[in-house]
PDB file of C-alpha atoms in Angstrom:
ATOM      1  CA  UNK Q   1       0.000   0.000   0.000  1.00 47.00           C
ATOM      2  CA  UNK Q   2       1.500   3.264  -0.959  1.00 50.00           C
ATOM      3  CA  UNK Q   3       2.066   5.428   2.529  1.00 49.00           C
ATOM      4  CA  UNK Q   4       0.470   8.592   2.443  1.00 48.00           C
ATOM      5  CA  UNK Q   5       1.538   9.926   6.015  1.00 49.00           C
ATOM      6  CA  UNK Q   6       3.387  12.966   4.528  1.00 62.00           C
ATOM      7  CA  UNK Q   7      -0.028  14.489   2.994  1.00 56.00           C
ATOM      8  CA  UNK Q   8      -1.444  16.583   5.723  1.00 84.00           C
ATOM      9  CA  UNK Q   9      -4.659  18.599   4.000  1.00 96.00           C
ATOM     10  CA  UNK Q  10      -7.556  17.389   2.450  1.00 97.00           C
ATOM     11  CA  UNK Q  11      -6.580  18.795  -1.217  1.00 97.00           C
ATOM     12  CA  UNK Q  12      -3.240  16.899  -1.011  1.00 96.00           C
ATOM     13  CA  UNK Q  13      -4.744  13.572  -0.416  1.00 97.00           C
ATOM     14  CA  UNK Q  14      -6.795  14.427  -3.449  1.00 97.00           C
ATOM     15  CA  UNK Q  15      -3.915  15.381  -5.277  1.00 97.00           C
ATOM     16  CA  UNK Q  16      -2.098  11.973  -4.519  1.00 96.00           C
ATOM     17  CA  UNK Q  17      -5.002  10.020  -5.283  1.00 97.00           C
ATOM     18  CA  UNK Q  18      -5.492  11.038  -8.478  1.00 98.00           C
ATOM     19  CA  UNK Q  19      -2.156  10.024  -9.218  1.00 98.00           C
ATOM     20  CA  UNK Q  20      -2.811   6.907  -7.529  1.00 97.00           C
ATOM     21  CA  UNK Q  21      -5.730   6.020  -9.074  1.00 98.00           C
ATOM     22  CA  UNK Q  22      -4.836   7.053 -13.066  1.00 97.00           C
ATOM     23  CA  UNK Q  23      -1.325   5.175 -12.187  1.00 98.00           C
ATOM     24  CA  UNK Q  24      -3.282   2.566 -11.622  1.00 97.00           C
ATOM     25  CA  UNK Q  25      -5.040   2.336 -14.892  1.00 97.00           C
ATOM     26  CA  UNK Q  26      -8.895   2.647 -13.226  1.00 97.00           C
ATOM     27  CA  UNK Q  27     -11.577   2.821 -15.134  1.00 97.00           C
ATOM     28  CA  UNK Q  28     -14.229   5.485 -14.742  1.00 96.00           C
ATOM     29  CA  UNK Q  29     -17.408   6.359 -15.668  1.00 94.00           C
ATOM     30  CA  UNK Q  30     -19.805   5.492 -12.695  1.00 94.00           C
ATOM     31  CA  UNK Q  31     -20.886   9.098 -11.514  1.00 90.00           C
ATOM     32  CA  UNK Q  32     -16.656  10.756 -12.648  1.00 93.00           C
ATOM     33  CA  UNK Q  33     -14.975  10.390 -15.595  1.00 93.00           C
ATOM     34  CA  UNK Q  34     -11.398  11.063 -14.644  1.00 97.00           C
ATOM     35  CA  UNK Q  35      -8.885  10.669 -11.779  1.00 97.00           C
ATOM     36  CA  UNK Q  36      -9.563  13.938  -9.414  1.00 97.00           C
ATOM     37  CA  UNK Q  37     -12.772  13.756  -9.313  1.00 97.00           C
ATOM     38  CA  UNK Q  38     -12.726   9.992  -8.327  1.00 97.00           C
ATOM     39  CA  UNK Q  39      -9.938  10.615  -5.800  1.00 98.00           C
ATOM     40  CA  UNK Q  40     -12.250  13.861  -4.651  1.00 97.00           C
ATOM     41  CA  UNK Q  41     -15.227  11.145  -3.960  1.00 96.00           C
ATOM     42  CA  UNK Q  42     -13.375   8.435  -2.094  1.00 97.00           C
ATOM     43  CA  UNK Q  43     -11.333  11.182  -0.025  1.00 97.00           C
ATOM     44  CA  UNK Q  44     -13.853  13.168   0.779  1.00 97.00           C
ATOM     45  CA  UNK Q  45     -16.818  10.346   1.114  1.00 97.00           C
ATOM     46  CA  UNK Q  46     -14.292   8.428   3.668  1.00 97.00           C
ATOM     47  CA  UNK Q  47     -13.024  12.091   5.639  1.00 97.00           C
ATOM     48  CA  UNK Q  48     -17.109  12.146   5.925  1.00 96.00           C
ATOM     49  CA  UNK Q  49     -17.107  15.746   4.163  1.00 96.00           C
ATOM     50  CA  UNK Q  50     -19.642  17.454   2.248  1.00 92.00           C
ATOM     51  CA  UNK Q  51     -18.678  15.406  -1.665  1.00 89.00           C
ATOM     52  CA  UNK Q  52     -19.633  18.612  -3.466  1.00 88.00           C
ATOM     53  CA  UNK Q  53     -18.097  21.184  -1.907  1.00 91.00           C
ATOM     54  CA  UNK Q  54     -14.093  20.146  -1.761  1.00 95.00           C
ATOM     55  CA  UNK Q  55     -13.371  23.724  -2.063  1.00 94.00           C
ATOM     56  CA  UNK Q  56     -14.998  24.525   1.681  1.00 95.00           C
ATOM     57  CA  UNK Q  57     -11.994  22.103   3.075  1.00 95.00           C
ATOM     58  CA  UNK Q  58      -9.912  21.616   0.642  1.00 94.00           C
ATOM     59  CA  UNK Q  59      -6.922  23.001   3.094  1.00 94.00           C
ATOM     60  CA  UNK Q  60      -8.154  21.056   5.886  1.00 94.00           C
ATOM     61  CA  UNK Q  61      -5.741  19.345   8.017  1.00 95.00           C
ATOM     62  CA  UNK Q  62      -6.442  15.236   7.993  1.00 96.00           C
ATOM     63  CA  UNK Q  63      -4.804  13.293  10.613  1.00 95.00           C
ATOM     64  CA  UNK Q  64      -2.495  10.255  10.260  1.00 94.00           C
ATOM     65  CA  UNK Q  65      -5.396   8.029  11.230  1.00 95.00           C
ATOM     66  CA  UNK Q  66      -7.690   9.501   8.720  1.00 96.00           C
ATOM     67  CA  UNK Q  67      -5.295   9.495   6.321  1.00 96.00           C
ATOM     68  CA  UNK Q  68      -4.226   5.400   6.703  1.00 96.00           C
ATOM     69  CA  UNK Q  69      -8.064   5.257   6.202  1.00 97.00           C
ATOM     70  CA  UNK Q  70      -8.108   7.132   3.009  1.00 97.00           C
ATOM     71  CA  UNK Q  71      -5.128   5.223   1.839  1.00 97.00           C
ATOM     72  CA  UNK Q  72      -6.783   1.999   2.536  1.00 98.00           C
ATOM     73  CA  UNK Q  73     -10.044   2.886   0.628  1.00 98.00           C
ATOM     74  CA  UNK Q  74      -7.707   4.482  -2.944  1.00 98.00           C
ATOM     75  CA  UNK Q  75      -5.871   0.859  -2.135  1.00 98.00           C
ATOM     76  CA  UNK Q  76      -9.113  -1.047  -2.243  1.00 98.00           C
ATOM     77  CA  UNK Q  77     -10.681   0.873  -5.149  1.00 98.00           C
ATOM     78  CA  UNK Q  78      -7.387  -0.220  -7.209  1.00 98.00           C
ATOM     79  CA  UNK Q  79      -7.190  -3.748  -6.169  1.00 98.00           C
ATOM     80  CA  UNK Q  80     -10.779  -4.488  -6.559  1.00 97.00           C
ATOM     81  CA  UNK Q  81     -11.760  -2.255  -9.557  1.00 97.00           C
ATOM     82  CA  UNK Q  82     -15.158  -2.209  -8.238  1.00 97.00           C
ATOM     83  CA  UNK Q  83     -16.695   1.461  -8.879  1.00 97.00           C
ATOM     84  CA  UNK Q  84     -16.134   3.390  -6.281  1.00 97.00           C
ATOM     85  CA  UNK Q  85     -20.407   3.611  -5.823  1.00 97.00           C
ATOM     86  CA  UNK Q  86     -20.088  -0.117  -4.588  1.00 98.00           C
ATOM     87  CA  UNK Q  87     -17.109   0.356  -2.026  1.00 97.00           C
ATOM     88  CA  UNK Q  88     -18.902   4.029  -0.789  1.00 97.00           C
ATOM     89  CA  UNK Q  89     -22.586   2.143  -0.789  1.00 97.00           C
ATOM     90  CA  UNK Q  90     -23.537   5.503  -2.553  1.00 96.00           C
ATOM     91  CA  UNK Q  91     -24.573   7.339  -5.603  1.00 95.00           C
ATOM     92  CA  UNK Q  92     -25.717  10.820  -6.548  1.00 94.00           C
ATOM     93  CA  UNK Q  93     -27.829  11.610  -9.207  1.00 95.00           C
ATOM     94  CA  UNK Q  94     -28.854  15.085 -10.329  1.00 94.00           C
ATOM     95  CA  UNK Q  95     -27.796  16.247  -6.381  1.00 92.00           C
ATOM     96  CA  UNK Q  96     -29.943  13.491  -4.708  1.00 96.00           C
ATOM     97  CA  UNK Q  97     -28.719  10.608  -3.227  1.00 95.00           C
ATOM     98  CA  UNK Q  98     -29.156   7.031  -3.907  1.00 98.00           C
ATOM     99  CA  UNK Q  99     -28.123   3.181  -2.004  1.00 98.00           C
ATOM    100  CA  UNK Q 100     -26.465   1.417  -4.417  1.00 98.00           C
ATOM    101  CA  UNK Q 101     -24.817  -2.163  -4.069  1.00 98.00           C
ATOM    102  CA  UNK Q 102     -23.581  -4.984  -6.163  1.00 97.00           C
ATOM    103  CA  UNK Q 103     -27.445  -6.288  -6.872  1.00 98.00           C
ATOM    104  CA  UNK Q 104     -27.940  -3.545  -8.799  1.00 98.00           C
ATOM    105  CA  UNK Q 105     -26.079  -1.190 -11.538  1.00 97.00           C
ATOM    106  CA  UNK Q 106     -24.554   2.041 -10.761  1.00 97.00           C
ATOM    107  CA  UNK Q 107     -26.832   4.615 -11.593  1.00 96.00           C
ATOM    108  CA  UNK Q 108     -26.012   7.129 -14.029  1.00 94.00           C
ATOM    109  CA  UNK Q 109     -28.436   7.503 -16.674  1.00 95.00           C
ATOM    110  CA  UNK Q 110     -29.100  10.720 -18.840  1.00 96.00           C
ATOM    111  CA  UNK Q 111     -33.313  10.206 -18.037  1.00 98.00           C
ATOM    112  CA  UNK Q 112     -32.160  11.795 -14.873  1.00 98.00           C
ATOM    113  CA  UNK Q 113     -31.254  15.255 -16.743  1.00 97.00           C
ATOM    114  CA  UNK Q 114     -34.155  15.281 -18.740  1.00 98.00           C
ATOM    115  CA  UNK Q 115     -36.295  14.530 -15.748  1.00 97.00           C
ATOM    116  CA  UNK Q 116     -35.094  17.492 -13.646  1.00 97.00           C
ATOM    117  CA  UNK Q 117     -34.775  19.934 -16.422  1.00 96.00           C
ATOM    118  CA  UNK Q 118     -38.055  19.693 -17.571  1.00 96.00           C
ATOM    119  CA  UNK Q 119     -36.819  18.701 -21.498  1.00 96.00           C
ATOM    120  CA  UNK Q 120     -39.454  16.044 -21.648  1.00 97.00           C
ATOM    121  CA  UNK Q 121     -42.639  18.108 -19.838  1.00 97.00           C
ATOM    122  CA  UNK Q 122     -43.830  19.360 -23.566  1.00 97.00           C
ATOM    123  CA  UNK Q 123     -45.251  15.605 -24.298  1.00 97.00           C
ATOM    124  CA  UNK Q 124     -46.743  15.804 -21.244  1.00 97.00           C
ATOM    125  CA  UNK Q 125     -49.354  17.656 -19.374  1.00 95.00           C
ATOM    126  CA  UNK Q 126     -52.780  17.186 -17.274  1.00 95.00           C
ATOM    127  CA  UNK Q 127     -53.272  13.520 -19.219  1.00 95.00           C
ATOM    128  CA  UNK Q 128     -49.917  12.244 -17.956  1.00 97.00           C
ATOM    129  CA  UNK Q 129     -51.259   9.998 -14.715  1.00 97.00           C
ATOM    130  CA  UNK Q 130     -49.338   6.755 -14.317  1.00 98.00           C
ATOM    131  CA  UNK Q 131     -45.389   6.588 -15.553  1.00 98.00           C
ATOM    132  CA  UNK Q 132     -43.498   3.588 -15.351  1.00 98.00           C
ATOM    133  CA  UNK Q 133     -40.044   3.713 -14.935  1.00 98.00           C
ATOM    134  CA  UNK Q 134     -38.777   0.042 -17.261  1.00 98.00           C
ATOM    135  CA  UNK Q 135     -35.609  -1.482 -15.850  1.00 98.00           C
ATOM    136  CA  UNK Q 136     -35.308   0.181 -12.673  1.00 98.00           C
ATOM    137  CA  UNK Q 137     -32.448  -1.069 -11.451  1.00 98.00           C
ATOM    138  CA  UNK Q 138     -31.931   0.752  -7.988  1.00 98.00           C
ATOM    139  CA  UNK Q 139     -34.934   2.745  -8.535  1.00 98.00           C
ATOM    140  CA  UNK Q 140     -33.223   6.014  -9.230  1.00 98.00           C
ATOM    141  CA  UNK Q 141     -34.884   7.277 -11.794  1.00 98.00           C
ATOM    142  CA  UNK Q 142     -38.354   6.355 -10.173  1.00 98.00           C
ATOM    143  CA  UNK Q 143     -37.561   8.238  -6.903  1.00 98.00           C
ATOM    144  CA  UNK Q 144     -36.380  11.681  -9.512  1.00 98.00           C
ATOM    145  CA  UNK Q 145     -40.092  11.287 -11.670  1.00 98.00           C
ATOM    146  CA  UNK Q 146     -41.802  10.660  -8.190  1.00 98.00           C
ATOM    147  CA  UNK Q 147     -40.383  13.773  -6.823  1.00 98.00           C
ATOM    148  CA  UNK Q 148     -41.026  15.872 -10.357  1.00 97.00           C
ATOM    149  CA  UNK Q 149     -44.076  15.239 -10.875  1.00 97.00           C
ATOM    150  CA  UNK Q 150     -45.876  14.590  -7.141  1.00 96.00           C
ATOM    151  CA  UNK Q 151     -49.421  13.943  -8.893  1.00 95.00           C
ATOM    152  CA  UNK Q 152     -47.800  11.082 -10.860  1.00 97.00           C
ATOM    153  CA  UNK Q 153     -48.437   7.451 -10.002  1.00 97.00           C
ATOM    154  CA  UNK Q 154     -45.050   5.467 -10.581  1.00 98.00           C
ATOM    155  CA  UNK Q 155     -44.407   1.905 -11.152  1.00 98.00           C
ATOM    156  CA  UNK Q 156     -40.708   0.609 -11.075  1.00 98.00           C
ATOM    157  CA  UNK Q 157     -39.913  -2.344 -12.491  1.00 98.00           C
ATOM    158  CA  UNK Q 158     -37.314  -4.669 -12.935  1.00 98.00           C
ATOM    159  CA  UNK Q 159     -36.404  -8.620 -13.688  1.00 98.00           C
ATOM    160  CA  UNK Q 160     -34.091  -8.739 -11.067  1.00 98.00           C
ATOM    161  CA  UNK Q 161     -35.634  -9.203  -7.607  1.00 98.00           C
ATOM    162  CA  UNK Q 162     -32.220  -8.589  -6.162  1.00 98.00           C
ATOM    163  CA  UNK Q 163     -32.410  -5.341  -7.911  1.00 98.00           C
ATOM    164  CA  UNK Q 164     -35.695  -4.739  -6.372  1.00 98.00           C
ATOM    165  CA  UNK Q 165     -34.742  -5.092  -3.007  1.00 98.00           C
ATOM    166  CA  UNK Q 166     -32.274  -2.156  -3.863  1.00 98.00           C
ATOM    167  CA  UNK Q 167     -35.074  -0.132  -5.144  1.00 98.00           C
ATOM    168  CA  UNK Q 168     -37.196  -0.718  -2.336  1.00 98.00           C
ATOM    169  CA  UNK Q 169     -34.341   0.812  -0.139  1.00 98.00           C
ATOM    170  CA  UNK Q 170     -34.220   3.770  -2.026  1.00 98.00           C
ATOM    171  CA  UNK Q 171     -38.079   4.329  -2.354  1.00 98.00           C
ATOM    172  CA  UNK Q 172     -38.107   4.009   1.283  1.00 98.00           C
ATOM    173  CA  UNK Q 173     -35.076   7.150   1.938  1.00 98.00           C
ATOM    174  CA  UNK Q 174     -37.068   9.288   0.071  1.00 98.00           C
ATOM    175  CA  UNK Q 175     -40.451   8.268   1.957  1.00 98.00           C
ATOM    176  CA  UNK Q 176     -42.111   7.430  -1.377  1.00 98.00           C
ATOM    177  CA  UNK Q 177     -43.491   3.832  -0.391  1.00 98.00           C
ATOM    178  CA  UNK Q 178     -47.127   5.285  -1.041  1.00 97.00           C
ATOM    179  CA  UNK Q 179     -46.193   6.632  -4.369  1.00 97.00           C
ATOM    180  CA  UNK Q 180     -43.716   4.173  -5.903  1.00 98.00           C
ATOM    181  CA  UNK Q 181     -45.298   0.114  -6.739  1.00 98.00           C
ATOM    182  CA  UNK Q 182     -42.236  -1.905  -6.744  1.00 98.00           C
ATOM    183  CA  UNK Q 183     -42.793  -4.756  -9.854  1.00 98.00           C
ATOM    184  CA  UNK Q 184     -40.852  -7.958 -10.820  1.00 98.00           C
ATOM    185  CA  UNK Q 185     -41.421  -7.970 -14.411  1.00 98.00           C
ATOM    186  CA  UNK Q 186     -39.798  -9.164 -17.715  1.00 97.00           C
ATOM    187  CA  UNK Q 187     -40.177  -6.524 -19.883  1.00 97.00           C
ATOM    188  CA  UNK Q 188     -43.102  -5.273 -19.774  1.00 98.00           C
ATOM    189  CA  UNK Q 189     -45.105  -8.836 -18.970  1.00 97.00           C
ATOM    190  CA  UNK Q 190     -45.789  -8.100 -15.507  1.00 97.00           C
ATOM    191  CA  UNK Q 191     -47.380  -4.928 -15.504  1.00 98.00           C
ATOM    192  CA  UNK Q 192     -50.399  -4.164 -16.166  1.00 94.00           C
ATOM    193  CA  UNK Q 193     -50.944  -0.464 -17.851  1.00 88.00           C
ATOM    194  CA  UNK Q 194     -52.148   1.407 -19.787  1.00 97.00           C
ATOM    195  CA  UNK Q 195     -48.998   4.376 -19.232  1.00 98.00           C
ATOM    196  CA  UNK Q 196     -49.124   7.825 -20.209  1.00 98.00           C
ATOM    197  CA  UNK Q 197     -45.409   7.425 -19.814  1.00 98.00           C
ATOM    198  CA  UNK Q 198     -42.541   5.332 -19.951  1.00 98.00           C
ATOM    199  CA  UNK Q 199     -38.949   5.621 -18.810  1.00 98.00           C
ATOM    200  CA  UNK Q 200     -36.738   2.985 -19.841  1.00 98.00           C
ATOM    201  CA  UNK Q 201     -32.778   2.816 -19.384  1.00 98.00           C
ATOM    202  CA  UNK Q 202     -32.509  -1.021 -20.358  1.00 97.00           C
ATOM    203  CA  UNK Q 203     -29.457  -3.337 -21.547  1.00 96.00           C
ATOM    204  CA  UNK Q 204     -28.085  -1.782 -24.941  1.00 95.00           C
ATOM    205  CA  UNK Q 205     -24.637  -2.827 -24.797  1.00 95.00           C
ATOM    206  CA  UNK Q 206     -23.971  -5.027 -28.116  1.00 94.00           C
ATOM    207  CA  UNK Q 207     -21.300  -7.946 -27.054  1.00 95.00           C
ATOM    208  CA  UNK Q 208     -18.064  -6.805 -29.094  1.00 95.00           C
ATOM    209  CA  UNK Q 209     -18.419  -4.184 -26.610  1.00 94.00           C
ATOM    210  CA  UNK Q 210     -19.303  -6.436 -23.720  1.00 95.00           C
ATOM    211  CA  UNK Q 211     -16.238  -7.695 -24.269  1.00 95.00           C
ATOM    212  CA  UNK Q 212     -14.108  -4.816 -24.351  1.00 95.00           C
ATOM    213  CA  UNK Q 213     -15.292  -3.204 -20.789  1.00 95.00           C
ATOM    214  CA  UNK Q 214     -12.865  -2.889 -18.227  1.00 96.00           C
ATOM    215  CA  UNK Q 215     -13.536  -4.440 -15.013  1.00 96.00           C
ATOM    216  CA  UNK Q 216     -15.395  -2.050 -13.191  1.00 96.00           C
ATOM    217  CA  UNK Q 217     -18.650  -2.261 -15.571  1.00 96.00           C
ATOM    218  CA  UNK Q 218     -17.881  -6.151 -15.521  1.00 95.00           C
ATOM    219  CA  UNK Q 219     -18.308  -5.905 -11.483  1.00 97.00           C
ATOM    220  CA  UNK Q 220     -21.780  -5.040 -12.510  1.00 96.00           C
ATOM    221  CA  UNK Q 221     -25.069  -7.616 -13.220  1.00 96.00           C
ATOM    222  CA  UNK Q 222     -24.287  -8.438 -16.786  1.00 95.00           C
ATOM    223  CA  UNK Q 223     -28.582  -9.042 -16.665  1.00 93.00           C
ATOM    224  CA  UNK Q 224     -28.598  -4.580 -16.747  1.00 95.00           C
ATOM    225  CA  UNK Q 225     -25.878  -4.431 -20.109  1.00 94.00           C
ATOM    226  CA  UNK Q 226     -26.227  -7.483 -22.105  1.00 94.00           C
ATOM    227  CA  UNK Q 227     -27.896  -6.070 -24.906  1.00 95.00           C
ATOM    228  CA  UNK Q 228     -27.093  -9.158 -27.487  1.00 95.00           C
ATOM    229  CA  UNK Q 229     -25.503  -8.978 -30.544  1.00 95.00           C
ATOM    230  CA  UNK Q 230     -25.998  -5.673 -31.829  1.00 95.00           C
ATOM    231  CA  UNK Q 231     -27.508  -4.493 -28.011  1.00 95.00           C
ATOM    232  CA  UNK Q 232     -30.980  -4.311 -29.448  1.00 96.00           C
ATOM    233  CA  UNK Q 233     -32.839  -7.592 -28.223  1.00 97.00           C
ATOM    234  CA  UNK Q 234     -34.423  -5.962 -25.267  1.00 97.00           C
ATOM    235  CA  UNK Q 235     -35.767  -3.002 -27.234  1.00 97.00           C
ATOM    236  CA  UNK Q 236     -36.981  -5.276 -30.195  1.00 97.00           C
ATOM    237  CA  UNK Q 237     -39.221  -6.961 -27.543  1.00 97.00           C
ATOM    238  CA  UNK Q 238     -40.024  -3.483 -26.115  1.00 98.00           C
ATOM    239  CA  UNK Q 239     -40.933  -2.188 -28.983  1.00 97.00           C
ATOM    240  CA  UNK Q 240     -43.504  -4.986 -29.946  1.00 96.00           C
ATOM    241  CA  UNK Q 241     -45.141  -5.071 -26.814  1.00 97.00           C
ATOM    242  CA  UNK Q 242     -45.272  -1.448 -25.471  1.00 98.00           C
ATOM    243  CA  UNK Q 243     -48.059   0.431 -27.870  1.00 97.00           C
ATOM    244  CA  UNK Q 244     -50.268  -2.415 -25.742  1.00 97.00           C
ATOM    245  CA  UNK Q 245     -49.124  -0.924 -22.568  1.00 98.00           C
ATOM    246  CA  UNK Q 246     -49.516   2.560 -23.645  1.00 98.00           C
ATOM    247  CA  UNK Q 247     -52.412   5.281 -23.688  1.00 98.00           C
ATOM    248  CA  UNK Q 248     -53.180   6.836 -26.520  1.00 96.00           C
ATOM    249  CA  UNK Q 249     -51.318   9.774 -25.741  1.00 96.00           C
ATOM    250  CA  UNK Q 250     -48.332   8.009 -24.296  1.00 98.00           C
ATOM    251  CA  UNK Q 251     -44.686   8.508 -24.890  1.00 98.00           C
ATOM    252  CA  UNK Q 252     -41.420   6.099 -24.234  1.00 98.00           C
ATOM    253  CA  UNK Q 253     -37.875   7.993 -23.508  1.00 98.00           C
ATOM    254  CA  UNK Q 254     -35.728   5.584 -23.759  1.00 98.00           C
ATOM    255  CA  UNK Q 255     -31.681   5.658 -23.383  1.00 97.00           C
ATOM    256  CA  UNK Q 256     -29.762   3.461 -25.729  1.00 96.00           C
ATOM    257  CA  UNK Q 257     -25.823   4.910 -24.863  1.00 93.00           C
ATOM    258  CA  UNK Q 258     -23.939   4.946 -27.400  1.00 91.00           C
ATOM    259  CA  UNK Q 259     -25.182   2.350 -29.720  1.00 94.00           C
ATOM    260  CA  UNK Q 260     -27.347   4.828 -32.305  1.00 95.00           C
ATOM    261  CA  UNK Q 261     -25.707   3.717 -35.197  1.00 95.00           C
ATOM    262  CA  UNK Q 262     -27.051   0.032 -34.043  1.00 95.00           C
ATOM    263  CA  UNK Q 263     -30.232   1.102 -33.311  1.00 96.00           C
ATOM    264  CA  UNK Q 264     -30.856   3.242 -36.815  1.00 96.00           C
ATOM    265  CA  UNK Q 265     -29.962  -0.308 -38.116  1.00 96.00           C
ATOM    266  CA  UNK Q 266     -32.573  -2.107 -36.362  1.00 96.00           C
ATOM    267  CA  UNK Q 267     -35.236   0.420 -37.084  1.00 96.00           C
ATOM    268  CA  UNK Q 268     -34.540   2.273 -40.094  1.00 96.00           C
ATOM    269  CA  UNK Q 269     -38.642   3.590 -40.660  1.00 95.00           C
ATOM    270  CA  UNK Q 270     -38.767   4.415 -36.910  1.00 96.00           C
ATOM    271  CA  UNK Q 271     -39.019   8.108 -36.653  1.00 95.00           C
ATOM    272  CA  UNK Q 272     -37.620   9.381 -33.193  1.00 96.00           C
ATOM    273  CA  UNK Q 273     -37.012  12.257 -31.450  1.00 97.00           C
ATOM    274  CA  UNK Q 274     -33.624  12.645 -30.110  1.00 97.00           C
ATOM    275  CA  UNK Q 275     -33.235  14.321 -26.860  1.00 97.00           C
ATOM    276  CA  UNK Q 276     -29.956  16.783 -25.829  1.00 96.00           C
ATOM    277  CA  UNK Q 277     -28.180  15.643 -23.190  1.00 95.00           C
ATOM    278  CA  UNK Q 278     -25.082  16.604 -21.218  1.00 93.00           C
ATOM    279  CA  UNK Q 279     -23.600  13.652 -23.571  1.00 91.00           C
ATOM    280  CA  UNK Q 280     -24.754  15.448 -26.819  1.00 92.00           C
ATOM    281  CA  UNK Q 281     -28.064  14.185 -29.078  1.00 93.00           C
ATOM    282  CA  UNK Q 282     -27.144  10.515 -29.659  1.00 94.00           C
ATOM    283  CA  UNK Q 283     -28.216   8.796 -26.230  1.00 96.00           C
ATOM    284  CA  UNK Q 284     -31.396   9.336 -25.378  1.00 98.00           C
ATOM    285  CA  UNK Q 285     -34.411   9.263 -27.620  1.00 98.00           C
ATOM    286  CA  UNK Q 286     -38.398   9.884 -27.358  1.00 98.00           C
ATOM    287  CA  UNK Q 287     -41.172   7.792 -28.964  1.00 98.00           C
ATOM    288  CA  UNK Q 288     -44.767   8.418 -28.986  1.00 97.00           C
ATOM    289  CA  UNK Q 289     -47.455   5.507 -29.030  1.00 97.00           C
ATOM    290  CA  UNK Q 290     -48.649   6.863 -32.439  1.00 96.00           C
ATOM    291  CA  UNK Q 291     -44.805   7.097 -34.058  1.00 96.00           C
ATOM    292  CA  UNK Q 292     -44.548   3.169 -32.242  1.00 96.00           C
ATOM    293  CA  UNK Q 293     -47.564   1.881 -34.187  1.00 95.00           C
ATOM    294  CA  UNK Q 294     -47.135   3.784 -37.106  1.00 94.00           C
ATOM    295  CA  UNK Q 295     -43.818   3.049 -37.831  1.00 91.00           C
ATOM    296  CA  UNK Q 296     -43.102  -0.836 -36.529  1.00 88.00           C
ATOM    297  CA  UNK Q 297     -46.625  -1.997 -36.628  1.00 70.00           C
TER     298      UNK Q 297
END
């Protein structure tokens, strides 16, 4: 273990993490993409400081003890390459915080932005009554609609039970257990509908790419990426059996990453409308029941 007695403020142990960690060869990408603001997480998270505000303490003094500690948790992150939201039991999305273990994947979809910033409220309006938020995972994006729109009834679901168990953890911190139904569901099999809207950040990664990921997505249940050969099997299924699920003034956002070139393979007469995100226009997209049945049907 590298000894980091000699650092004595908070910004230093930062500093020497960073180094650490890109060093090391980490992988990012599960609420940071690069070394500092990893190191910043895992320091701060472990020093039990404020995570978004390092500039408040950033000349802090940390004792020896807490600084073996941070050491030992930069140490763990390398050797493990687990993302730091599994070793901190903890995940933020758009400022709100969110349990988050090995059952389920590290939340960090783009839905979140869209959610918050209101991008998605012109499809919507007094007819909008029951969402359901499709692959759930931890139940992130769930507890960000339920809070949005309070005079929304939300369903979450998800075919991992494990996964569900996460959820119901989070639905629970955020006292939304009489707002949020909790559903085991393949697809969209074990729900019952009709939606006004649907939120659905499913498995899209095609398995070249499976293949390729570094360690810290594999750490992850391959059940939330697997996306099949071109990353498109869930959505083909989706996409059959969601106008049945939908009202007639319904729409489906759904995130696809970074496979749009797959997906404009797959559905070539499918006219959608792509959403801006912090990531640019390619990862999140917006269907409406008509465009669905129109289009594919």
């Amino acid at each position: 273990m590298q000894p980091m007695q000699s650092v004595r403020s908070v910004i230093e142990l930062v500093e020497a993490g960073a180094t650490q960690l890109a060093d090391a060869g980490v992988a990012f990408g599960h609420g940071t993409v690069n070394a500092f603001d990893e190191a910043a997480w895992l320091v701060l998270w472990q020093l039990q400081l404020p995570i978004d505000d390092l500039d408040a303490v950033a000349d802090s003094a940390v004792s020896p003890a807490d600084q073996a500690k941070v050491a030992a948790l930069l140490q763990r992150r390398i050797d493990t390459r687990q993302p730091a939201a599994y070793l901190t039991k903890e995940a933020w999305l758009q400022g709100v915080p969110f349990y988050v273990d090995e059952r389920a994947i590290v939340p960090r979809s783009f839905i979140a932005e869209l959610i918050v910033d209101g991008s998605i409220d012109y499809w919507l309006g007094e007819h909008t009554q029951r969402l359901l938020d499709l692959c759930t995972g931890n139940g992130s994006l769930a507890v960000l609609a339920a809070m949005t729109y309070p005079d929304v009834s939300v369903t979450a679901a998800d075919i991992s039970t494990e996964a569900l168990e996460v959820a119901a953890i989070n639905v629970t911190r955020h006292a939304l257990d009489e707002r949020i139904t909790l559903v085991a569901s393949d697809g969209l099999t074990g729900v019952t509908g009709p939606f006004d809207l649907i939120l659905c950040n499913p498995p899209y990664v095609n398995t070249s790419s499976m293949e390729a990921l570094p360690a810290e997505y594999r750490a992850e249940p391959e059940l939330a990426l697997a996306g099949g050969a071109d990353g498109m099997d869930f959505i083909r299924t989706l996409f059959e059996t969601a106008p049945a699920k939908m009202s007639e003034s319904a729409v489906l956002v759904l995130e696809i990453g970074n496979e749009r070139t797959h997906f404009e393979a797959a559905f070539p007469r499918l006219q959608a409308v792509w959403l801006e995100t912090s990531a640019g226009e390619d990862q999140v997209l917006l269907l409406t029941r008509e465009t669905l049945v129109r289009d594919l049907h």
